[in-house]
Each structure stands twice: as structure tokens, then as C-alpha cells.
Coordinates of C-alpha atoms in Angstrom, one line a residue:
M1 CA 6.6 54.1 40.7
A2 CA 9.9 55.7 39.5
E3 CA 10.6 56.2 36.0
Q4 CA 12.4 53.2 34.4
N5 CA 15.6 53.0 32.6
G6 CA 16.9 50.1 30.2
Q7 CA 14.0 48.0 29.4
G8 CA 11.8 49.6 31.9
H9 CA 9.6 51.0 29.0
L10 CA 8.3 47.6 28.6
L11 CA 7.1 47.1 32.1
P12 CA 3.5 48.3 31.3
V13 CA 3.4 45.5 28.6
A14 CA 4.4 43.0 31.1
R15 CA 1.8 44.2 33.6
A16 CA -0.9 44.2 30.9
A17 CA 0.0 40.6 30.0
V18 CA -0.4 39.2 33.5
A19 CA -3.5 41.3 34.0
L20 CA -4.9 39.5 31.0
G21 CA -4.1 36.3 32.4
R22 CA -5.4 37.1 35.8
D23 CA -8.7 37.8 34.2
I24 CA -8.9 34.7 32.5
V25 CA -8.0 32.7 35.7
R26 CA -10.7 34.6 37.8
T27 CA -13.5 34.1 35.2
R28 CA -12.9 30.7 33.9
A29 CA -13.1 27.5 36.3
P30 CA -10.9 24.6 35.0
L31 CA -13.0 22.1 33.0
S32 CA -10.3 19.7 32.1
V33 CA -7.1 18.4 34.0
T34 CA -4.7 16.5 31.7
P35 CA -1.7 14.6 33.2
K36 CA 1.6 15.7 31.4
G37 CA 4.0 13.5 33.5
D38 CA 4.2 11.7 36.8
R39 CA 2.0 13.7 39.3
D40 CA 2.3 16.7 37.1
M41 CA -0.8 18.3 35.1
V42 CA -2.1 21.0 32.8
T43 CA -5.8 22.6 32.7
D44 CA -7.5 24.0 30.1
V45 CA -7.0 27.4 31.9
D46 CA -3.2 27.0 31.8
L47 CA -3.4 26.6 28.0
A48 CA -6.0 29.6 27.5
V49 CA -4.0 31.9 29.7
E50 CA -0.7 31.0 27.7
D51 CA -2.4 31.3 24.4
A52 CA -3.8 34.7 25.2
V53 CA -0.6 36.1 26.7
R54 CA 1.6 34.7 23.9
A55 CA -0.8 36.3 21.4
F56 CA -0.7 39.7 23.1
L57 CA 3.1 39.7 23.6
T58 CA 3.7 38.7 20.0
R59 CA 1.6 41.9 18.9
E60 CA 3.3 44.1 21.3
T61 CA 6.9 42.9 21.3
P62 CA 7.4 41.0 18.1
E63 CA 11.0 41.3 18.2
I64 CA 11.2 39.2 21.6
G65 CA 10.8 35.6 21.7
I66 CA 8.7 33.8 24.4
L67 CA 9.6 30.7 26.4
G68 CA 6.1 29.5 28.0
E69 CA 5.9 26.5 30.4
E70 CA 3.1 24.8 28.3
H71 CA 4.3 25.5 24.6
G72 CA 8.1 26.0 24.9
H73 CA 9.9 28.7 22.6
S74 CA 8.1 30.7 20.0
G75 CA 8.4 33.9 18.2
A76 CA 11.8 35.7 17.5
A77 CA 15.0 33.6 17.5
E78 CA 16.4 33.0 20.9
G79 CA 18.6 36.0 21.5
S80 CA 19.6 38.4 24.5
L81 CA 16.1 39.3 25.4
W82 CA 13.2 36.7 26.1
W83 CA 10.1 36.5 28.0
A84 CA 9.7 33.7 30.4
L85 CA 6.0 32.9 31.1
D86 CA 4.2 30.7 33.5
P87 CA 0.6 30.9 32.7
V88 CA -0.5 29.5 35.9
D89 CA 2.1 28.7 38.5
G90 CA 0.3 26.4 41.0
T91 CA -1.7 24.4 38.8
A92 CA -2.3 21.6 41.3
N93 CA -3.8 24.2 43.7
L94 CA -5.9 25.9 40.9
A95 CA -7.3 22.3 40.0
R96 CA -8.2 21.6 43.7
G97 CA -9.7 25.1 44.1
I98 CA -6.9 26.2 46.3
P99 CA -6.7 30.0 45.8
L100 CA -2.7 30.0 45.7
C101 CA -1.9 30.4 42.2
A102 CA 0.0 32.9 40.0
V103 CA 0.5 34.3 36.4
S104 CA 4.2 35.0 36.2
L105 CA 6.2 37.0 33.6
A106 CA 9.7 38.0 33.2
L107 CA 11.6 39.6 30.7
V108 CA 15.2 38.1 30.6
D109 CA 18.3 39.6 29.3
G110 CA 20.6 36.6 28.6
L111 CA 20.4 34.8 32.0
R112 CA 19.3 37.7 34.1
G113 CA 15.9 39.1 34.8
V114 CA 15.4 42.9 34.1
L115 CA 11.7 43.0 34.3
A116 CA 9.0 41.1 36.4
A117 CA 5.3 41.2 36.7
I118 CA 3.3 38.5 38.8
E119 CA -0.4 38.5 39.4
L120 CA -2.2 36.7 42.2
P121 CA -5.7 36.2 40.6
F122 CA -7.5 35.1 43.8
L123 CA -5.7 37.2 46.2
D124 CA -6.2 40.6 44.3
V125 CA -2.6 41.6 44.1
G126 CA 0.0 42.2 41.4
Y127 CA 3.8 42.6 41.9
S128 CA 6.2 44.3 39.5
A129 CA 9.7 45.3 39.3
A130 CA 12.2 46.7 36.9
E131 CA 16.0 46.3 37.4
G132 CA 17.4 49.1 39.4
Q133 CA 14.1 50.6 40.2
G134 CA 12.8 48.7 43.3
A135 CA 9.9 46.0 43.7
Y136 CA 6.1 47.0 44.1
A137 CA 2.9 45.4 45.3
G138 CA 0.5 47.3 43.4
D139 CA 1.9 51.0 43.6
Q140 CA 3.5 50.3 47.1
R141 CA 7.3 49.7 47.5
I142 CA 8.1 46.6 49.1
H143 CA 11.1 45.3 51.1
V144 CA 12.3 42.0 52.3
S145 CA 12.1 41.4 56.1
G146 CA 14.8 42.3 58.6
V147 CA 15.0 38.8 60.4
T148 CA 18.4 37.7 61.3
D149 CA 18.0 34.5 63.0
L150 CA 16.5 31.2 61.9
P151 CA 14.2 30.8 65.1
D152 CA 12.3 34.0 64.2
A153 CA 12.2 33.0 60.4
M154 CA 9.2 31.7 58.3
I155 CA 10.6 29.8 55.5
S156 CA 8.9 28.0 52.5
I157 CA 10.1 25.1 50.7
G158 CA 9.4 24.1 47.1
D159 CA 7.4 20.9 46.1
F160 CA 8.9 17.5 46.1
A161 CA 10.4 16.5 42.8
L162 CA 8.3 14.6 40.3
G163 CA 9.0 11.4 38.6
G164 CA 10.7 8.2 39.8
S165 CA 14.3 8.9 38.4
P166 CA 17.4 8.6 40.9
E167 CA 18.0 12.4 40.3
A168 CA 14.3 13.2 41.7
E169 CA 14.7 10.6 44.5
A170 CA 18.2 12.5 45.5
K171 CA 16.3 15.8 45.4
N172 CA 13.6 14.3 47.6
R173 CA 15.9 13.0 50.1
I174 CA 17.5 16.6 50.3
R175 CA 14.0 18.1 50.8
L176 CA 13.3 15.5 53.7
A177 CA 16.7 16.6 55.4
L178 CA 15.9 20.1 55.0
L179 CA 12.5 19.7 56.4
S180 CA 14.0 18.0 59.4
S181 CA 16.7 20.4 60.1
M182 CA 14.8 23.6 59.4
G183 CA 11.7 22.3 60.9
A184 CA 13.4 21.9 64.2
R185 CA 14.9 25.3 64.2
A186 CA 12.8 27.7 62.1
Q187 CA 9.8 29.4 63.5
R188 CA 7.6 27.8 60.8
I189 CA 8.0 26.1 57.5
R190 CA 5.5 26.3 54.7
M191 CA 5.2 24.5 51.4
I192 CA 2.9 26.8 49.4
G193 CA 2.9 24.9 46.0
T194 CA 3.8 28.0 43.8
A195 CA 7.2 29.3 43.2
A196 CA 6.0 32.7 42.1
I197 CA 4.0 33.2 45.4
D198 CA 7.1 32.0 47.5
L199 CA 9.4 34.6 46.0
A200 CA 6.7 37.3 45.8
W201 CA 6.3 36.9 49.6
V202 CA 10.0 36.9 50.3
A203 CA 10.0 40.2 48.5
Q204 CA 7.2 41.5 50.6
G205 CA 8.6 40.2 53.9
R206 CA 5.7 37.7 54.3
L207 CA 8.3 34.9 54.3
D208 CA 12.0 35.5 55.3
A209 CA 13.3 32.6 52.9
T210 CA 12.3 30.2 50.2
V211 CA 14.4 27.1 49.3
I212 CA 13.3 25.9 45.7
L213 CA 15.7 23.0 44.7
S214 CA 14.7 23.6 41.1
N215 CA 14.9 26.5 38.6
Q216 CA 12.5 26.5 35.7
P217 CA 12.7 30.0 34.2
W218 CA 9.0 30.3 33.8
D219 CA 8.7 29.6 37.5
T220 CA 11.4 31.7 39.0
M221 CA 12.7 34.5 36.9
A222 CA 10.2 37.0 37.8
G223 CA 10.3 36.3 41.4
V224 CA 13.9 36.4 41.7
L225 CA 14.1 40.0 40.2
L226 CA 11.3 40.9 42.7
V227 CA 13.4 39.7 45.8
R228 CA 16.6 41.3 44.4
E229 CA 14.9 44.7 43.8
A230 CA 13.3 44.5 47.3
G231 CA 16.6 44.1 49.0
G232 CA 17.0 40.4 49.2
I233 CA 19.6 37.8 48.1
V234 CA 19.0 34.9 45.6
L235 CA 21.7 32.3 45.3
D236 CA 22.1 28.9 43.5
R237 CA 22.7 26.0 45.8
D238 CA 26.4 26.5 45.6
G239 CA 26.3 29.9 47.0
T240 CA 26.7 31.8 43.5
D241 CA 24.5 34.3 42.2
H242 CA 21.2 33.0 40.7
T243 CA 20.7 33.0 37.0
A244 CA 18.3 31.4 34.6
G245 CA 20.8 28.4 34.2
S246 CA 21.0 27.8 38.0
A247 CA 20.3 24.5 39.5
A248 CA 18.3 25.8 42.5
T249 CA 16.7 29.0 43.7
I250 CA 17.5 30.1 47.2
A251 CA 15.9 33.5 48.3
M252 CA 16.4 35.1 51.5
T253 CA 16.6 38.2 53.6
P254 CA 20.3 39.1 53.9
G255 CA 20.3 38.5 57.6
L256 CA 19.7 34.7 57.0
Q257 CA 22.4 34.0 54.5
A258 CA 24.9 32.6 56.6
E259 CA 22.8 30.3 58.6
L260 CA 20.5 29.1 55.8
M261 CA 23.2 28.3 53.4
A262 CA 25.1 26.4 56.0
S263 CA 21.8 24.6 56.9
L264 CA 21.4 23.8 53.2
G265 CA 24.8 22.4 52.8
S266 CA 24.5 20.3 55.8
S267 CA 21.2 18.8 54.3
Y268 CA 23.0 17.9 50.9
A269 CA 25.6 16.1 53.0
A270 CA 23.1 14.3 55.1
A271 CA 21.2 13.2 52.0

């Protein structure tokens, strides 16, 4: 990997942190699954990973705060630099023994990711990126696909919204409209159940796009940087550049941008 600039000196810390989480996931089967909302859950493995990674990052970078999915913000006061951690992205998969989950960590500068490290514990691959230095699977540089037409594209769609609120119901109507319109036109539609893998696989060219109608920073910030460093585009649902404050996460190879965003707009209108 090329020498990093900016915050690149912290990339080894990020990679070591997610490797620590990977080892916990691989060696510790979930013993408890606890509901934390409508159709949402946390396992003892999620908590063990977050505790271990938080402790590691606090030792290594005490000046940088941490925002994690399970325990919120800790450490240094929220400032320009912060870690965004998802200890297990794909908890429902893990709880069912489905080997599609990830440990995801990003270093965020304000609202923009500058470092990314993702480990897929059961697929034996790790991804990393530093702003301006490219995206990597292991030590191999990766790039988005060259697909330019929707009928040639494999596209993943994020999970349905949880809860019975009007906002969740509206988002799910949009997802159903997307499944209908893209399902009739794209080569294949997939719902993998983890945003980190959706985005890493767009970066690697295994998927050509992913449409995630939400944007929890711990889920998305690492994968967003991977896609951008691999030559892809990541937008909010209104077509503006994606940030930690965006409402949605639409990642794609550049050749699909016009057609995919038009289809998304039509789905919003139909819903």
C-alpha cells in the first residue's frame, strides 16, 4: 500500500482494531440475543467486540472520541475527528449462523470519512482505505466495476426499515417500489443484510451499486470511503455528495449514476 498522508498514519491502528473484533467474532458463538427495538437485536458478541475495540482505540488514540452502535459516544469530546464503529454489522445474520457480517470502523473528519477498515470474519478478507490513497482488499488494490447499463448490473438494496412509525412505513413503500422497478430491469437484485458488505462489494466490483435508504454513520462511513477510493460515487437520495449527515447512502459505479438516480426518483414519486 502506498505511503499515506493526512490521517493515514492511523490506518494501522484502524486495521488492528477491526482485526481484534474479527478474532472475537470468529472464536465466540453468540450465547444471547436481546431485543433492542422492533425486529432489531444485539448479541453478547456485538457487546464484546464493541467493548474490546473501544478499549483498544481509547489506549491508542485517547484524543479521538468514539461513536459506536451499542454504546453511543465516549472518550474525547465530539470534535472534528471521531471514530465510527459498528462492532457487528449484520447482527441478524450472525445470530442465525449466516456468515455475512462485518466489523466496520471509520475515522471521520467532521462529516467526511478519511480512513476505513472493514473485516469480514467468516469470509477471511479485510478491506481498508485512506483518503487519496485508494481502496484495498488485503494488500490488493480494488476498483469498482465498469458496468454502464442497468440490465447488466447486480444491485443490492438495504434492509427494510424497522418499527411501525409512519416514517418507517413510507421508507418501506419506497423499497417495495425500488424492488419492483429495478427487479424488472437489473440483472439481479440482492438483499445481503449488512451495509458494510454492500459497500465493500461495490468497491470491489462484486456489486455494481447499492441503495441503502438510511445512513447510520457506524454502518456506512467506512464503506463509503472504500467506494470513493475505488473510483465509485456515493450520493444522498437528493443527488448531493454523501456525508455522515445524509439521509440515504446510494453507492454505484459511475456509469450507472444517471439511470440509477432516475429510477430512485421514480420510486420516491410512486411511493
